[in-house]
Amino acid sequence: MAPLNENQLNQKKAERKEQIMRAALKVFADNGVKLTKISMIAKEAKVSHGLVYHYFDSKDEILYESIEWGTEENRATQVFNDLNESGKSPLEKIKAFTQFAFSESDRWVTQSVFRIMQHLNETNGLPDHINELVNNAGQFYIEALSPIFREGQKFGEIIQGDTEELLGIYLTVLSGIMADDPSFWKENTEWKVEILSRMISAR
């Protein structure tokens, strides 16, 4: 077998790094940042513990680069484009997004990044560069959800009041659930989302 040339080697390294970042997103999303260990990421990626350190110096570096990669790859705007083109009412769009956040999905990268954001919202003492990344990603979801909330208030589906404050409460509740035990929401998700949605429903 002929040895790999430089381009092939670089491609193989890039693929291996992506393999680790994909695994990291899943592990961070499922377990939260504090409980995640390098060994867990290595196991999920099906690589050795030492190989992870060949590509990353620390857990913080894996977290940052995985979120950065995931944010670029997840095409989160497509999730909201699909919602906005779905013909659903504002409240139904919020229910659909909530269910997406908790359910297994083929858009698992988008979902994992969102779930990690919620974990990190409950985490203190993060390095500044990770805080900045989290804030920027979080702002995207605020800007995407705000028009849906305002439309729901306009049509009387969602309770009145300060839209940004209401959205903040909704996202805080999601953060708390994900930081506690998101696995609970994987069963009977639709029914649980229906109950949760009553928090903001005007009906």
PDB file of C-alpha atoms in Angstrom:
ATOM      1  CA  MET A   1       0.000   0.000   0.000  1.00  0.00           C
ATOM      2  CA  ALA A   2       1.455   3.346  -1.095  1.00  0.00           C
ATOM      3  CA  PRO A   3       2.155   5.893   1.648  1.00  0.00           C
ATOM      4  CA  LEU A   4      -0.250   8.811   1.902  1.00  0.00           C
ATOM      5  CA  ASN A   5       0.829  12.089   0.366  1.00  0.00           C
ATOM      6  CA  GLU A   6       0.694  15.353   2.321  1.00  0.00           C
ATOM      7  CA  ASN A   7      -2.797  16.292   1.137  1.00  0.00           C
ATOM      8  CA  GLN A   8      -4.138  12.866   2.026  1.00  0.00           C
ATOM      9  CA  LEU A   9      -2.494  13.033   5.440  1.00  0.00           C
ATOM     10  CA  ASN A  10      -3.989  16.464   6.108  1.00  0.00           C
ATOM     11  CA  GLN A  11      -7.418  15.241   5.034  1.00  0.00           C
ATOM     12  CA  LYS A  12      -7.126  12.204   7.290  1.00  0.00           C
ATOM     13  CA  LYS A  13      -6.146  14.440  10.231  1.00  0.00           C
ATOM     14  CA  ALA A  14      -9.070  16.773   9.542  1.00  0.00           C
ATOM     15  CA  GLU A  15     -11.466  13.818   9.416  1.00  0.00           C
ATOM     16  CA  ARG A  16     -10.123  12.424  12.682  1.00  0.00           C
ATOM     17  CA  LYS A  17     -10.422  15.810  14.389  1.00  0.00           C
ATOM     18  CA  GLU A  18     -14.010  16.144  13.156  1.00  0.00           C
ATOM     19  CA  GLN A  19     -14.713  12.642  14.465  1.00  0.00           C
ATOM     20  CA  ILE A  20     -13.571  13.754  17.928  1.00  0.00           C
ATOM     21  CA  MET A  21     -15.537  17.016  17.786  1.00  0.00           C
ATOM     22  CA  ARG A  22     -18.713  15.198  16.755  1.00  0.00           C
ATOM     23  CA  ALA A  23     -18.279  12.852  19.697  1.00  0.00           C
ATOM     24  CA  ALA A  24     -17.555  15.774  22.018  1.00  0.00           C
ATOM     25  CA  LEU A  25     -20.765  17.565  21.029  1.00  0.00           C
ATOM     26  CA  LYS A  26     -22.813  14.490  21.873  1.00  0.00           C
ATOM     27  CA  VAL A  27     -21.042  13.855  25.189  1.00  0.00           C
ATOM     28  CA  PHE A  28     -21.191  17.505  26.302  1.00  0.00           C
ATOM     29  CA  ALA A  29     -24.873  17.708  25.322  1.00  0.00           C
ATOM     30  CA  ASP A  30     -25.786  14.493  27.141  1.00  0.00           C
ATOM     31  CA  ASN A  31     -23.731  15.019  30.296  1.00  0.00           C
ATOM     32  CA  GLY A  32     -23.086  18.732  30.669  1.00  0.00           C
ATOM     33  CA  VAL A  33     -19.673  20.351  30.752  1.00  0.00           C
ATOM     34  CA  LYS A  34     -18.770  19.654  34.368  1.00  0.00           C
ATOM     35  CA  LEU A  35     -19.454  15.918  34.211  1.00  0.00           C
ATOM     36  CA  THR A  36     -17.804  15.354  30.839  1.00  0.00           C
ATOM     37  CA  LYS A  37     -14.352  13.780  30.899  1.00  0.00           C
ATOM     38  CA  ILE A  38     -11.810  13.395  28.117  1.00  0.00           C
ATOM     39  CA  SER A  39     -12.077   9.622  28.506  1.00  0.00           C
ATOM     40  CA  MET A  40     -15.824   9.813  27.773  1.00  0.00           C
ATOM     41  CA  ILE A  41     -15.175  11.762  24.572  1.00  0.00           C
ATOM     42  CA  ALA A  42     -12.466   9.299  23.518  1.00  0.00           C
ATOM     43  CA  LYS A  43     -14.816   6.366  24.112  1.00  0.00           C
ATOM     44  CA  GLU A  44     -17.628   7.983  22.117  1.00  0.00           C
ATOM     45  CA  ALA A  45     -15.213   8.804  19.285  1.00  0.00           C
ATOM     46  CA  LYS A  46     -13.758   5.273  19.431  1.00  0.00           C
ATOM     47  CA  VAL A  47     -10.210   6.605  19.710  1.00  0.00           C
ATOM     48  CA  SER A  48      -7.537   6.397  22.386  1.00  0.00           C
ATOM     49  CA  HIS A  49      -7.356   8.872  25.241  1.00  0.00           C
ATOM     50  CA  GLY A  50      -3.905   9.920  24.026  1.00  0.00           C
ATOM     51  CA  LEU A  51      -5.105  10.598  20.485  1.00  0.00           C
ATOM     52  CA  VAL A  52      -7.587  13.167  21.772  1.00  0.00           C
ATOM     53  CA  TYR A  53      -4.672  15.033  23.341  1.00  0.00           C
ATOM     54  CA  HIS A  54      -2.851  14.884  20.003  1.00  0.00           C
ATOM     55  CA  TYR A  55      -5.524  17.221  18.609  1.00  0.00           C
ATOM     56  CA  PHE A  56      -6.572  19.185  21.708  1.00  0.00           C
ATOM     57  CA  ASP A  57      -4.666  20.453  24.753  1.00  0.00           C
ATOM     58  CA  SER A  58      -7.575  20.465  27.207  1.00  0.00           C
ATOM     59  CA  LYS A  59     -11.285  19.892  27.724  1.00  0.00           C
ATOM     60  CA  ASP A  60     -11.885  23.636  27.384  1.00  0.00           C
ATOM     61  CA  GLU A  61     -10.200  23.602  23.978  1.00  0.00           C
ATOM     62  CA  ILE A  62     -12.330  20.659  22.839  1.00  0.00           C
ATOM     63  CA  LEU A  63     -15.451  22.469  24.087  1.00  0.00           C
ATOM     64  CA  TYR A  64     -14.598  25.716  22.305  1.00  0.00           C
ATOM     65  CA  GLU A  65     -13.554  24.184  18.989  1.00  0.00           C
ATOM     66  CA  SER A  66     -16.470  21.737  18.963  1.00  0.00           C
ATOM     67  CA  ILE A  67     -19.026  24.499  19.549  1.00  0.00           C
ATOM     68  CA  GLU A  68     -17.324  26.701  16.969  1.00  0.00           C
ATOM     69  CA  TRP A  69     -17.335  23.867  14.437  1.00  0.00           C
ATOM     70  CA  GLY A  70     -20.873  22.870  15.356  1.00  0.00           C
ATOM     71  CA  THR A  71     -22.140  26.433  15.007  1.00  0.00           C
ATOM     72  CA  GLU A  72     -20.704  26.603  11.508  1.00  0.00           C
ATOM     73  CA  GLU A  73     -21.976  23.151  10.552  1.00  0.00           C
ATOM     74  CA  ASN A  74     -25.383  23.057  12.163  1.00  0.00           C
ATOM     75  CA  ARG A  75     -27.138  25.447   9.800  1.00  0.00           C
ATOM     76  CA  ALA A  76     -29.431  26.387  12.660  1.00  0.00           C
ATOM     77  CA  THR A  77     -31.106  28.970  10.465  1.00  0.00           C
ATOM     78  CA  GLN A  78     -32.640  26.079   8.512  1.00  0.00           C
ATOM     79  CA  VAL A  79     -34.470  24.914  11.636  1.00  0.00           C
ATOM     80  CA  PHE A  80     -36.198  28.284  11.916  1.00  0.00           C
ATOM     81  CA  ASN A  81     -36.703  28.598   8.165  1.00  0.00           C
ATOM     82  CA  ASP A  82     -38.564  25.296   8.253  1.00  0.00           C
ATOM     83  CA  LEU A  83     -40.645  26.465  11.217  1.00  0.00           C
ATOM     84  CA  ASN A  84     -41.508  29.759   9.531  1.00  0.00           C
ATOM     85  CA  GLU A  85     -42.517  27.973   6.333  1.00  0.00           C
ATOM     86  CA  SER A  86     -44.483  25.269   8.145  1.00  0.00           C
ATOM     87  CA  GLY A  87     -47.762  27.183   8.312  1.00  0.00           C
ATOM     88  CA  LYS A  88     -47.964  26.477  12.039  1.00  0.00           C
ATOM     89  CA  SER A  89     -49.322  29.071  14.444  1.00  0.00           C
ATOM     90  CA  PRO A  90     -46.747  30.882  16.643  1.00  0.00           C
ATOM     91  CA  LEU A  91     -47.528  28.705  19.675  1.00  0.00           C
ATOM     92  CA  GLU A  92     -47.263  25.546  17.572  1.00  0.00           C
ATOM     93  CA  LYS A  93     -43.879  26.732  16.265  1.00  0.00           C
ATOM     94  CA  ILE A  94     -42.640  27.185  19.828  1.00  0.00           C
ATOM     95  CA  LYS A  95     -43.935  23.739  20.753  1.00  0.00           C
ATOM     96  CA  ALA A  96     -42.179  22.266  17.718  1.00  0.00           C
ATOM     97  CA  PHE A  97     -38.920  23.993  18.630  1.00  0.00           C
ATOM     98  CA  THR A  98     -39.197  22.839  22.255  1.00  0.00           C
ATOM     99  CA  GLN A  99     -39.781  19.259  21.135  1.00  0.00           C
ATOM    100  CA  PHE A 100     -36.823  19.532  18.751  1.00  0.00           C
ATOM    101  CA  ALA A 101     -34.629  20.689  21.650  1.00  0.00           C
ATOM    102  CA  PHE A 102     -35.460  17.592  23.719  1.00  0.00           C
ATOM    103  CA  SER A 103     -35.989  14.872  21.126  1.00  0.00           C
ATOM    104  CA  GLU A 104     -33.543  12.747  19.181  1.00  0.00           C
ATOM    105  CA  SER A 105     -33.153  14.341  15.764  1.00  0.00           C
ATOM    106  CA  ASP A 106     -31.372  13.817  12.492  1.00  0.00           C
ATOM    107  CA  ARG A 107     -30.217  17.401  12.970  1.00  0.00           C
ATOM    108  CA  TRP A 108     -28.286  16.251  15.989  1.00  0.00           C
ATOM    109  CA  VAL A 109     -25.437  18.767  15.543  1.00  0.00           C
ATOM    110  CA  THR A 110     -27.844  21.711  15.721  1.00  0.00           C
ATOM    111  CA  GLN A 111     -29.642  20.105  18.634  1.00  0.00           C
ATOM    112  CA  SER A 112     -26.422  19.304  20.493  1.00  0.00           C
ATOM    113  CA  VAL A 113     -25.094  22.851  20.160  1.00  0.00           C
ATOM    114  CA  PHE A 114     -28.375  24.245  21.502  1.00  0.00           C
ATOM    115  CA  ARG A 115     -28.363  21.817  24.423  1.00  0.00           C
ATOM    116  CA  ILE A 116     -24.744  22.667  25.253  1.00  0.00           C
ATOM    117  CA  MET A 117     -25.635  26.363  25.207  1.00  0.00           C
ATOM    118  CA  GLN A 118     -28.270  25.688  27.828  1.00  0.00           C
ATOM    119  CA  HIS A 119     -25.831  23.710  29.969  1.00  0.00           C
ATOM    120  CA  LEU A 120     -23.295  26.529  29.740  1.00  0.00           C
ATOM    121  CA  ASN A 121     -25.862  29.141  30.718  1.00  0.00           C
ATOM    122  CA  GLU A 122     -25.910  27.390  34.100  1.00  0.00           C
ATOM    123  CA  THR A 123     -22.102  27.157  34.355  1.00  0.00           C
ATOM    124  CA  ASN A 124     -19.965  29.715  36.184  1.00  0.00           C
ATOM    125  CA  GLY A 125     -16.280  30.455  35.772  1.00  0.00           C
ATOM    126  CA  LEU A 126     -15.993  29.792  32.052  1.00  0.00           C
ATOM    127  CA  PRO A 127     -12.974  31.274  30.230  1.00  0.00           C
ATOM    128  CA  ASP A 128     -13.729  34.588  28.511  1.00  0.00           C
ATOM    129  CA  HIS A 129     -13.407  33.216  24.973  1.00  0.00           C
ATOM    130  CA  ILE A 130     -15.940  30.463  25.707  1.00  0.00           C
ATOM    131  CA  ASN A 131     -18.299  32.967  27.352  1.00  0.00           C
ATOM    132  CA  GLU A 132     -18.121  35.132  24.235  1.00  0.00           C
ATOM    133  CA  LEU A 133     -18.867  32.159  21.981  1.00  0.00           C
ATOM    134  CA  VAL A 134     -21.812  31.122  24.167  1.00  0.00           C
ATOM    135  CA  ASN A 135     -23.194  34.665  24.245  1.00  0.00           C
ATOM    136  CA  ASN A 136     -22.976  34.984  20.465  1.00  0.00           C
ATOM    137  CA  ALA A 137     -24.673  31.627  19.901  1.00  0.00           C
ATOM    138  CA  GLY A 138     -27.303  32.418  22.522  1.00  0.00           C
ATOM    139  CA  GLN A 139     -28.047  35.733  20.845  1.00  0.00           C
ATOM    140  CA  PHE A 140     -28.844  33.881  17.617  1.00  0.00           C
ATOM    141  CA  TYR A 141     -31.618  31.909  19.327  1.00  0.00           C
ATOM    142  CA  ILE A 142     -32.994  35.033  21.005  1.00  0.00           C
ATOM    143  CA  GLU A 143     -33.146  36.845  17.659  1.00  0.00           C
ATOM    144  CA  ALA A 144     -34.726  33.830  15.956  1.00  0.00           C
ATOM    145  CA  LEU A 145     -37.364  33.181  18.630  1.00  0.00           C
ATOM    146  CA  SER A 146     -38.302  36.792  19.444  1.00  0.00           C
ATOM    147  CA  PRO A 147     -40.396  37.346  16.273  1.00  0.00           C
ATOM    148  CA  ILE A 148     -42.308  34.115  16.922  1.00  0.00           C
ATOM    149  CA  PHE A 149     -43.079  35.193  20.491  1.00  0.00           C
ATOM    150  CA  ARG A 150     -44.141  38.687  19.342  1.00  0.00           C
ATOM    151  CA  GLU A 151     -46.377  37.215  16.645  1.00  0.00           C
ATOM    152  CA  GLY A 152     -47.945  34.909  19.220  1.00  0.00           C
ATOM    153  CA  GLN A 153     -48.672  37.852  21.496  1.00  0.00           C
ATOM    154  CA  LYS A 154     -50.140  39.803  18.585  1.00  0.00           C
ATOM    155  CA  PHE A 155     -52.586  36.992  17.772  1.00  0.00           C
ATOM    156  CA  GLY A 156     -53.442  36.336  21.409  1.00  0.00           C
ATOM    157  CA  GLU A 157     -51.855  32.871  21.581  1.00  0.00           C
ATOM    158  CA  ILE A 158     -49.076  33.861  23.964  1.00  0.00           C
ATOM    159  CA  ILE A 159     -49.509  35.800  27.198  1.00  0.00           C
ATOM    160  CA  GLN A 160     -48.921  39.525  27.058  1.00  0.00           C
ATOM    161  CA  GLY A 161     -46.000  41.329  28.679  1.00  0.00           C
ATOM    162  CA  ASP A 162     -42.405  42.161  27.871  1.00  0.00           C
ATOM    163  CA  THR A 163     -41.478  39.821  25.002  1.00  0.00           C
ATOM    164  CA  GLU A 164     -37.772  39.659  25.821  1.00  0.00           C
ATOM    165  CA  GLU A 165     -38.497  38.918  29.467  1.00  0.00           C
ATOM    166  CA  LEU A 166     -40.977  36.171  28.545  1.00  0.00           C
ATOM    167  CA  LEU A 167     -38.484  34.640  26.107  1.00  0.00           C
ATOM    168  CA  GLY A 168     -35.800  34.836  28.791  1.00  0.00           C
ATOM    169  CA  ILE A 169     -38.018  32.881  31.204  1.00  0.00           C
ATOM    170  CA  TYR A 170     -38.738  30.262  28.535  1.00  0.00           C
ATOM    171  CA  LEU A 171     -35.027  29.783  27.757  1.00  0.00           C
ATOM    172  CA  THR A 172     -34.156  29.730  31.464  1.00  0.00           C
ATOM    173  CA  VAL A 173     -36.649  26.906  31.998  1.00  0.00           C
ATOM    174  CA  LEU A 174     -35.114  24.971  29.089  1.00  0.00           C
ATOM    175  CA  SER A 175     -31.661  25.579  30.550  1.00  0.00           C
ATOM    176  CA  GLY A 176     -32.719  24.284  33.952  1.00  0.00           C
ATOM    177  CA  ILE A 177     -34.282  21.151  32.501  1.00  0.00           C
ATOM    178  CA  MET A 178     -31.256  20.352  30.356  1.00  0.00           C
ATOM    179  CA  ALA A 179     -28.840  21.002  33.193  1.00  0.00           C
ATOM    180  CA  ASP A 180     -30.838  18.660  35.425  1.00  0.00           C
ATOM    181  CA  ASP A 181     -31.971  15.580  33.492  1.00  0.00           C
ATOM    182  CA  PRO A 182     -32.744  15.954  29.772  1.00  0.00           C
ATOM    183  CA  SER A 183     -33.135  12.174  29.437  1.00  0.00           C
ATOM    184  CA  PHE A 184     -36.473  12.499  31.279  1.00  0.00           C
ATOM    185  CA  TRP A 185     -37.836  14.428  28.281  1.00  0.00           C
ATOM    186  CA  LYS A 186     -36.993  11.750  25.726  1.00  0.00           C
ATOM    187  CA  GLU A 187     -40.086   9.746  26.686  1.00  0.00           C
ATOM    188  CA  ASN A 188     -43.607  11.085  26.088  1.00  0.00           C
ATOM    189  CA  THR A 189     -41.944  14.245  24.816  1.00  0.00           C
ATOM    190  CA  GLU A 190     -44.981  15.623  23.014  1.00  0.00           C
ATOM    191  CA  TRP A 191     -47.170  15.426  26.134  1.00  0.00           C
ATOM    192  CA  LYS A 192     -44.493  17.009  28.341  1.00  0.00           C
ATOM    193  CA  VAL A 193     -43.925  19.808  25.824  1.00  0.00           C
ATOM    194  CA  GLU A 194     -47.673  20.436  25.807  1.00  0.00           C
ATOM    195  CA  ILE A 195     -47.605  20.898  29.585  1.00  0.00           C
ATOM    196  CA  LEU A 196     -44.539  23.130  29.395  1.00  0.00           C
ATOM    197  CA  SER A 197     -46.113  25.303  26.707  1.00  0.00           C
ATOM    198  CA  ARG A 198     -48.965  26.225  29.057  1.00  0.00           C
ATOM    199  CA  MET A 199     -46.447  28.436  30.862  1.00  0.00           C
ATOM    200  CA  ILE A 200     -46.579  30.898  27.959  1.00  0.00           C
ATOM    201  CA  SER A 201     -49.957  30.096  26.420  1.00  0.00           C
ATOM    202  CA  ALA A 202     -52.756  32.641  26.734  1.00  0.00           C
ATOM    203  CA  ARG A 203     -55.398  29.963  26.175  1.00  0.00           C
TER     204      ARG A 203
END
